[in-house]
Amino acid sequence: MSSDEETGPVEETVFTWGAPPLKFGAGAADEIGFDLSQFGVRRVLVLTDPGVAALGIPQRVAENLARYGIDAAVHDGVHVEPSDASFAAAVEHARAEGPWDAFVAVGGGSSIDTAKAVNLLLSCGGELMDYVNKPIGRAAVPPRPLKPLVAVPTTAGTGAESTAMCVLDVLSMKVKTGISHWRLRPALAVVDPLLTMTLPPEVTASAGMDIVCHALESYTARWYADSARRAPEERVTYCGSNPVSDLWCEKAMALIARSFRRAVHSGGDGGGTGDGGTGGGAGDVEARTDMMMAATFAGMGFGNAGVHIPHANGYPIAGMVKEYRPSGYPQDEPMVPHGQSVSLTAPEAFRFSFSAAPERHLRAAELLAPGTASEESEPAERLPRVLTRLMRDIGIPNGIGGVGYGESDVPDLVPGTMKQQRLLSTCPRPVGEEEIERILLNSVQNW
Amino acid sequence: MSSDEETGPVEETVFTWGAPPLKFGAGAADEIGFDLSQFGVRRVLVLTDPGVAALGIPQRVAENLARYGIDAAVHDGVHVEPSDASFAAAVEHARAEGPWDAFVAVGGGSSIDTAKAVNLLLSCGGELMDYVNKPIGRAAVPPRPLKPLVAVPTTAGTGAESTAMCVLDVLSMKVKTGISHWRLRPALAVVDPLLTMTLPPEVTASAGMDIVCHALESYTARWYADSARRAPEERVTYCGSNPVSDLWCEKAMALIARSFRRAVHSGGDGGGTGDGGTGGGAGDVEARTDMMMAATFAGMGFGNAGVHIPHANGYPIAGMVKEYRPSGYPQDEPMVPHGQSVSLTAPEAFRFSFSAAPERHLRAAELLAPGTASEESEPAERLPRVLTRLMRDIGIPNGIGGVGYGESDVPDLVPGTMKQQRLLSTCPRPVGEEEIERILLNSVQNW
């Protein structure tokens, strides 16, 4: 029953939710040998990027695997902000050196997403575009279970360890898209806060804003029951906010409220410069633990509910970067870190979406700034105000102007956002080109 | 690093958590054909008990499977309160009629637990006692993945659809034990509140008290970090309360507070008499939905954290039943429904455990009775008072006296509790024979 001619569309009554098993805590990364031995595997490929490899973490994982009689090879060629080309290169490498019984991803979202794609193609055959979301690709369903993938995040940000999708740039079409199917979900998420102790403050701040946006966007996503009923064949991974994603997002916001500023300001010694950082220092284990938990929890939420305007805007903001080179990151090429790109329009986006779900916006503001959000008397301003206060405190650039865009660039950014219809349709309030243009214009400066 | 001679045992820093993917909502049970078609299966065994079979639900599932080209057979021979003998009979039936590509369990905890055991033995070979927990069995690790099991609860109670364990009576030893391994976790939990609309009020009340105890016992379980560090090989399914199980349990309690009394008093027409009920009536969909969600959420919690004294006491209270025949249940043999057996000593058990985790007991009382728990001035009395008030309101018997036990029976009950050391060790306060005896004596009458 997808509709009823007399009464109009029947509303949705069903939501879906899934998450990988989780091993969480200090030292968890040193148990992966045992965990993979339970799957009876013999040969494992560890995927990582050069910055994380330089910290020695993937090598430590490989040595732990060896202790359980598992042969492990480290491939440190993962490209940060992966593309169809970089996925293909990783797949080619894995095919040439394979076969593999399992995979371990050690790194940020780039490493984990690349490993998901490698696992998919080596387990199920075919070409990347067979599986990429429509209309870019053919959105084929993986025909069989994938090999076990253990995801080990080294930043508190993307939550990619919790989700069943991966994101990539399709270079020839200048578009960001993804592959999304429950079979991509890692067999195990191993989340060890000790891996993040030396992240420089700028990386902690940017990655943390990705968490904030995941939690806020899925908490304010269109309620699952406010859509027309889908046939089982039509169900999608992102079903809108629902009672389970709410649980995770609310807790992620509470953890952010308690520890984000502290993780930035006293998290490490801040001496690092690379992706993943190279600083030493004892840092603040409790704050790092909260941030890592917040990232994983927000992933458990948005990985099922979805994200909307701020992430949709983040794609062109990152993709059309001019000369911006953020401190704390490698200086060899211009970039807008993902967490900055998705947060720069968030205050204005939530000002826009407020009227469609006021209670949720107010509750989110209260969770992110307990006891102080209500100092702002205009309800629609509470969440934007909480966000701009946070972003100022942790050194996020002041709007898209802070990363090099002016009002005259807005018309060029809008089409990149409008391509993300899958995301925009998750917004609780209908949003078109004009609204996106206004949100971008009002985000040139956030304070 | 499991200990350090100079500083004593190192405390645990790691917790684990896992749950099946979830499809939740009215009508979800009518999508199982599609869901199993995704696994490429051809022949499926649907396991259920005679009471649920009489309602026609398993047959409806089988017909839905047929629509996707899947051959399905219904076996309605599951024994309520399963034993090694009933598990063996189900395994024998399944082996004789097999092979099967997947299993569907439709029913209460008995059907779901039986299906877990059948799936284990048909997927991995061997005998039941190979896998049963030590010291009763050999606690062998399942050597390979099990076939897909879809778990479809028809009562809001056990939460067995969420967990990776099954419980059985070992008849020859007169002991209750289980099989516990992450590979037993269902491939999908399909939770459809419409399946519970006609449960009679007595069944709603008893099963609901199982939810309350799951949530309370895992919320007050020993905190995971308050144990000595385990090597990865030594980790167990039940790791104590932790940040993830807390999320689920807190929400389960809030749902209980909102809807338990209503589900009992206006949930259906109360005309049923069988296990699963046979009453008609439109009932209260919202209250039924909340209760079904509470059961699943509490399962997501206790299935990882564990339960303690109330459940340990429930085993002998149910196992040594004399002449008690509860209304709303089949009258052909005496029985103490599981949800009654685990709740009758709960008020006194939480009076006992209060001092080990006072904040958690107070918070639980507040969640279960928002705004009224604090009317009781003695803090240790708040949770017991909330529970006895609830149990009176929904018609739960007044203590173990209400199901036929007197003070003179207590010495006979104690050994049955003391056999449950795995559960008792989850209590936040050390508990021995004397304490159990006192808790049982003080539970002969609860009000």
Short mmCIF file of N, CA and C in Angstrom, two decimals, chain A residues 13-28 31 34 38-39 68 141 181-183 185 229-233 235 243-244 247-248 251 293 297 300, chain B residues 13-28 31 34 38-39 68 141 181-183 185 229-233 235 243-244 247-248 251 293 297 300:
data_model
loop_
_atom_site.label_atom_id
_atom_site.label_comp_id
_atom_site.label_asym_id
_atom_site.label_seq_id
_atom_site.Cartn_x
_atom_site.Cartn_y
_atom_site.Cartn_z
N THR A 13 4.94 4.32 8.32
CA THR A 13 4.84 3.84 9.70
C THR A 13 6.09 3.09 10.14
N VAL A 14 7.00 2.89 9.20
CA VAL A 14 8.15 2.01 9.46
C VAL A 14 9.46 2.80 9.35
N PHE A 15 10.37 2.56 10.29
CA PHE A 15 11.72 3.08 10.11
C PHE A 15 12.71 1.93 10.27
N THR A 16 13.89 2.15 9.71
CA THR A 16 14.94 1.14 9.81
C THR A 16 16.17 1.75 10.47
N TRP A 17 16.96 0.91 11.08
CA TRP A 17 18.16 1.39 11.75
C TRP A 17 19.16 0.24 11.87
N GLY A 18 20.42 0.56 11.72
CA GLY A 18 21.46 -0.46 11.90
C GLY A 18 22.78 0.17 12.26
N ALA A 19 23.63 -0.57 12.92
CA ALA A 19 24.94 -0.08 13.33
C ALA A 19 25.89 -1.25 13.48
N PRO A 20 27.17 -1.01 13.30
CA PRO A 20 28.12 -2.11 13.50
C PRO A 20 28.30 -2.40 14.98
N PRO A 21 28.72 -3.60 15.32
CA PRO A 21 29.17 -3.85 16.69
C PRO A 21 30.31 -2.90 17.02
N LEU A 22 30.39 -2.56 18.29
CA LEU A 22 31.33 -1.52 18.73
C LEU A 22 32.25 -2.07 19.81
N LYS A 23 33.54 -1.78 19.66
CA LYS A 23 34.48 -1.98 20.79
C LYS A 23 35.08 -0.61 21.06
N PHE A 24 34.81 -0.08 22.24
CA PHE A 24 35.15 1.30 22.54
C PHE A 24 36.03 1.41 23.79
N GLY A 25 37.08 2.19 23.69
CA GLY A 25 37.84 2.54 24.89
C GLY A 25 39.34 2.57 24.67
N ALA A 26 40.02 3.13 25.66
CA ALA A 26 41.48 3.25 25.59
C ALA A 26 42.10 1.87 25.48
N GLY A 27 42.87 1.65 24.43
CA GLY A 27 43.54 0.37 24.23
C GLY A 27 42.78 -0.57 23.31
N ALA A 28 41.57 -0.20 22.90
CA ALA A 28 40.76 -1.09 22.05
C ALA A 28 41.49 -1.44 20.75
N GLU A 31 43.51 -4.74 20.28
CA GLU A 31 42.85 -6.05 20.38
C GLU A 31 42.36 -6.56 19.03
N PHE A 34 43.01 -10.25 17.95
CA PHE A 34 42.05 -11.22 18.48
C PHE A 34 40.71 -11.12 17.76
N GLN A 38 38.73 -14.17 15.27
CA GLN A 38 37.41 -14.78 15.43
C GLN A 38 36.71 -15.01 14.09
N PHE A 39 37.16 -14.31 13.08
CA PHE A 39 36.56 -14.50 11.76
C PHE A 39 37.32 -15.55 10.94
N TYR A 68 48.51 -12.97 16.18
CA TYR A 68 47.45 -13.98 16.09
C TYR A 68 47.57 -14.80 14.81
N VAL A 141 22.76 -3.56 -6.13
CA VAL A 141 22.78 -4.13 -4.78
C VAL A 141 23.92 -5.14 -4.70
N HIS A 181 24.72 1.09 1.04
CA HIS A 181 24.00 -0.18 1.20
C HIS A 181 24.42 -0.79 2.53
N TRP A 182 23.45 -1.46 3.19
CA TRP A 182 23.78 -1.98 4.51
C TRP A 182 24.93 -2.97 4.51
N ARG A 183 25.19 -3.61 3.37
CA ARG A 183 26.29 -4.57 3.36
C ARG A 183 27.66 -3.88 3.49
N ARG A 185 28.42 -1.81 5.78
CA ARG A 185 28.66 -1.53 7.20
C ARG A 185 29.84 -2.35 7.71
N ARG A 229 4.25 6.50 2.51
CA ARG A 229 4.65 5.11 2.75
C ARG A 229 5.44 4.55 1.57
N ARG A 230 6.55 3.89 1.88
CA ARG A 230 7.36 3.26 0.83
C ARG A 230 7.10 1.76 0.81
N ALA A 231 7.18 1.19 -0.38
CA ALA A 231 7.22 -0.27 -0.48
C ALA A 231 8.60 -0.72 0.02
N PRO A 232 8.71 -1.97 0.47
CA PRO A 232 10.01 -2.41 1.01
C PRO A 232 11.14 -2.24 0.00
N GLU A 233 10.84 -2.41 -1.27
CA GLU A 233 11.87 -2.28 -2.31
C GLU A 233 12.39 -0.85 -2.41
N ARG A 235 12.76 1.36 0.15
CA ARG A 235 13.35 1.95 1.37
C ARG A 235 14.80 2.34 1.12
N PRO A 243 12.99 7.50 16.29
CA PRO A 243 13.27 7.39 17.72
C PRO A 243 14.67 6.86 18.03
N VAL A 244 15.24 6.06 17.16
CA VAL A 244 16.57 5.52 17.46
C VAL A 244 17.67 6.53 17.11
N LEU A 247 18.00 9.16 19.83
CA LEU A 247 18.76 8.74 21.02
C LEU A 247 20.23 9.07 20.89
N TRP A 248 20.79 8.63 19.77
CA TRP A 248 22.23 8.80 19.54
C TRP A 248 22.60 10.27 19.39
N LYS A 251 22.54 12.25 22.69
CA LYS A 251 23.69 11.97 23.55
C LYS A 251 24.96 12.58 22.95
N MET A 293 33.45 9.41 21.39
CA MET A 293 32.13 8.80 21.58
C MET A 293 31.07 9.60 20.83
N PHE A 297 28.65 8.08 18.06
CA PHE A 297 27.20 8.14 18.31
C PHE A 297 26.50 8.94 17.20
N MET A 300 26.05 6.79 14.33
CA MET A 300 24.95 5.82 14.52
C MET A 300 23.62 6.50 14.21
N THR B 13 39.04 -0.48 30.65
CA THR B 13 38.83 0.77 29.91
C THR B 13 37.96 0.55 28.67
N VAL B 14 37.64 -0.71 28.39
CA VAL B 14 36.99 -1.02 27.12
C VAL B 14 35.61 -1.64 27.37
N PHE B 15 34.63 -1.21 26.61
CA PHE B 15 33.35 -1.93 26.61
C PHE B 15 32.98 -2.30 25.18
N THR B 16 32.11 -3.29 25.08
CA THR B 16 31.65 -3.73 23.77
C THR B 16 30.13 -3.64 23.71
N TRP B 17 29.63 -3.50 22.52
CA TRP B 17 28.19 -3.38 22.35
C TRP B 17 27.83 -3.80 20.93
N GLY B 18 26.71 -4.45 20.78
CA GLY B 18 26.25 -4.83 19.45
C GLY B 18 24.75 -5.03 19.45
N ALA B 19 24.12 -4.88 18.30
CA ALA B 19 22.68 -5.05 18.17
C ALA B 19 22.37 -5.41 16.73
N PRO B 20 21.26 -6.11 16.52
CA PRO B 20 20.88 -6.43 15.15
C PRO B 20 20.33 -5.20 14.45
N PRO B 21 20.37 -5.16 13.12
CA PRO B 21 19.62 -4.15 12.39
C PRO B 21 18.14 -4.28 12.75
N LEU B 22 17.45 -3.15 12.70
CA LEU B 22 16.08 -3.09 13.19
C LEU B 22 15.16 -2.56 12.08
N LYS B 23 14.03 -3.23 11.89
CA LYS B 23 12.95 -2.64 11.10
C LYS B 23 11.75 -2.56 12.02
N PHE B 24 11.31 -1.34 12.32
CA PHE B 24 10.30 -1.12 13.37
C PHE B 24 9.10 -0.38 12.82
N GLY B 25 7.89 -0.86 13.17
CA GLY B 25 6.69 -0.09 12.89
C GLY B 25 5.53 -0.94 12.43
N ALA B 26 4.37 -0.31 12.44
CA ALA B 26 3.15 -1.00 12.03
C ALA B 26 3.28 -1.48 10.59
N GLY B 27 3.12 -2.76 10.37
CA GLY B 27 3.21 -3.33 9.03
C GLY B 27 4.58 -3.89 8.69
N ALA B 28 5.55 -3.71 9.58
CA ALA B 28 6.92 -4.20 9.28
C ALA B 28 6.94 -5.70 9.04
N GLU B 31 6.89 -7.24 5.47
CA GLU B 31 7.98 -6.96 4.50
C GLU B 31 9.09 -8.01 4.57
N PHE B 34 10.56 -9.51 1.29
CA PHE B 34 11.58 -8.69 0.64
C PHE B 34 12.90 -8.75 1.40
N GLN B 38 16.76 -10.35 0.01
CA GLN B 38 18.05 -9.67 -0.09
C GLN B 38 19.22 -10.58 0.28
N PHE B 39 18.91 -11.65 1.02
CA PHE B 39 19.98 -12.58 1.40
C PHE B 39 20.11 -13.73 0.38
N TYR B 68 7.88 -13.72 -2.70
CA TYR B 68 9.23 -13.40 -3.20
C TYR B 68 9.95 -14.67 -3.67
N VAL B 141 33.09 -21.83 20.74
CA VAL B 141 32.82 -20.66 19.89
C VAL B 141 32.28 -21.14 18.55
N HIS B 181 26.82 -15.87 22.38
CA HIS B 181 27.91 -15.51 21.46
C HIS B 181 27.36 -14.54 20.43
N TRP B 182 28.18 -13.58 20.03
CA TRP B 182 27.68 -12.56 19.11
C TRP B 182 27.16 -13.15 17.80
N ARG B 183 27.65 -14.34 17.42
CA ARG B 183 27.17 -14.91 16.16
C ARG B 183 25.69 -15.33 16.24
N ARG B 185 23.33 -13.42 17.26
CA ARG B 185 22.49 -12.24 17.06
C ARG B 185 21.69 -12.36 15.76
N ARG B 229 40.77 -5.23 34.29
CA ARG B 229 40.96 -5.29 32.85
C ARG B 229 40.98 -6.73 32.36
N ARG B 230 40.26 -6.99 31.29
CA ARG B 230 40.24 -8.31 30.69
C ARG B 230 41.12 -8.33 29.44
N ALA B 231 41.73 -9.48 29.20
CA ALA B 231 42.37 -9.69 27.90
C ALA B 231 41.25 -9.88 26.87
N PRO B 232 41.55 -9.61 25.59
CA PRO B 232 40.47 -9.73 24.59
C PRO B 232 39.83 -11.11 24.60
N GLU B 233 40.61 -12.14 24.87
CA GLU B 233 40.09 -13.51 24.88
C GLU B 233 39.07 -13.72 25.99
N ARG B 235 36.86 -11.42 27.21
CA ARG B 235 35.69 -10.55 27.21
C ARG B 235 34.41 -11.39 27.09
N PRO B 243 28.14 3.39 28.59
CA PRO B 243 27.44 4.55 28.02
C PRO B 243 26.40 4.18 26.95
N VAL B 244 26.58 3.09 26.23
CA VAL B 244 25.62 2.74 25.20
C VAL B 244 24.40 2.03 25.79
N LEU B 247 21.99 4.52 27.35
CA LEU B 247 21.11 5.23 26.40
C LEU B 247 19.81 4.48 26.20
N TRP B 248 19.95 3.20 25.89
CA TRP B 248 18.78 2.38 25.56
C TRP B 248 17.89 2.19 26.78
N LYS B 251 15.88 5.33 27.76
CA LYS B 251 14.75 5.57 26.87
C LYS B 251 13.65 4.53 27.11
N MET B 293 8.60 -0.79 21.53
CA MET B 293 9.89 -0.10 21.43
C MET B 293 10.67 -0.25 22.73
N PHE B 297 14.35 -1.79 22.93
CA PHE B 297 15.42 -0.95 23.45
C PHE B 297 16.06 -1.57 24.71
N MET B 300 18.40 -4.11 23.66
CA MET B 300 19.65 -3.53 23.15
C MET B 300 20.57 -3.17 24.32
#
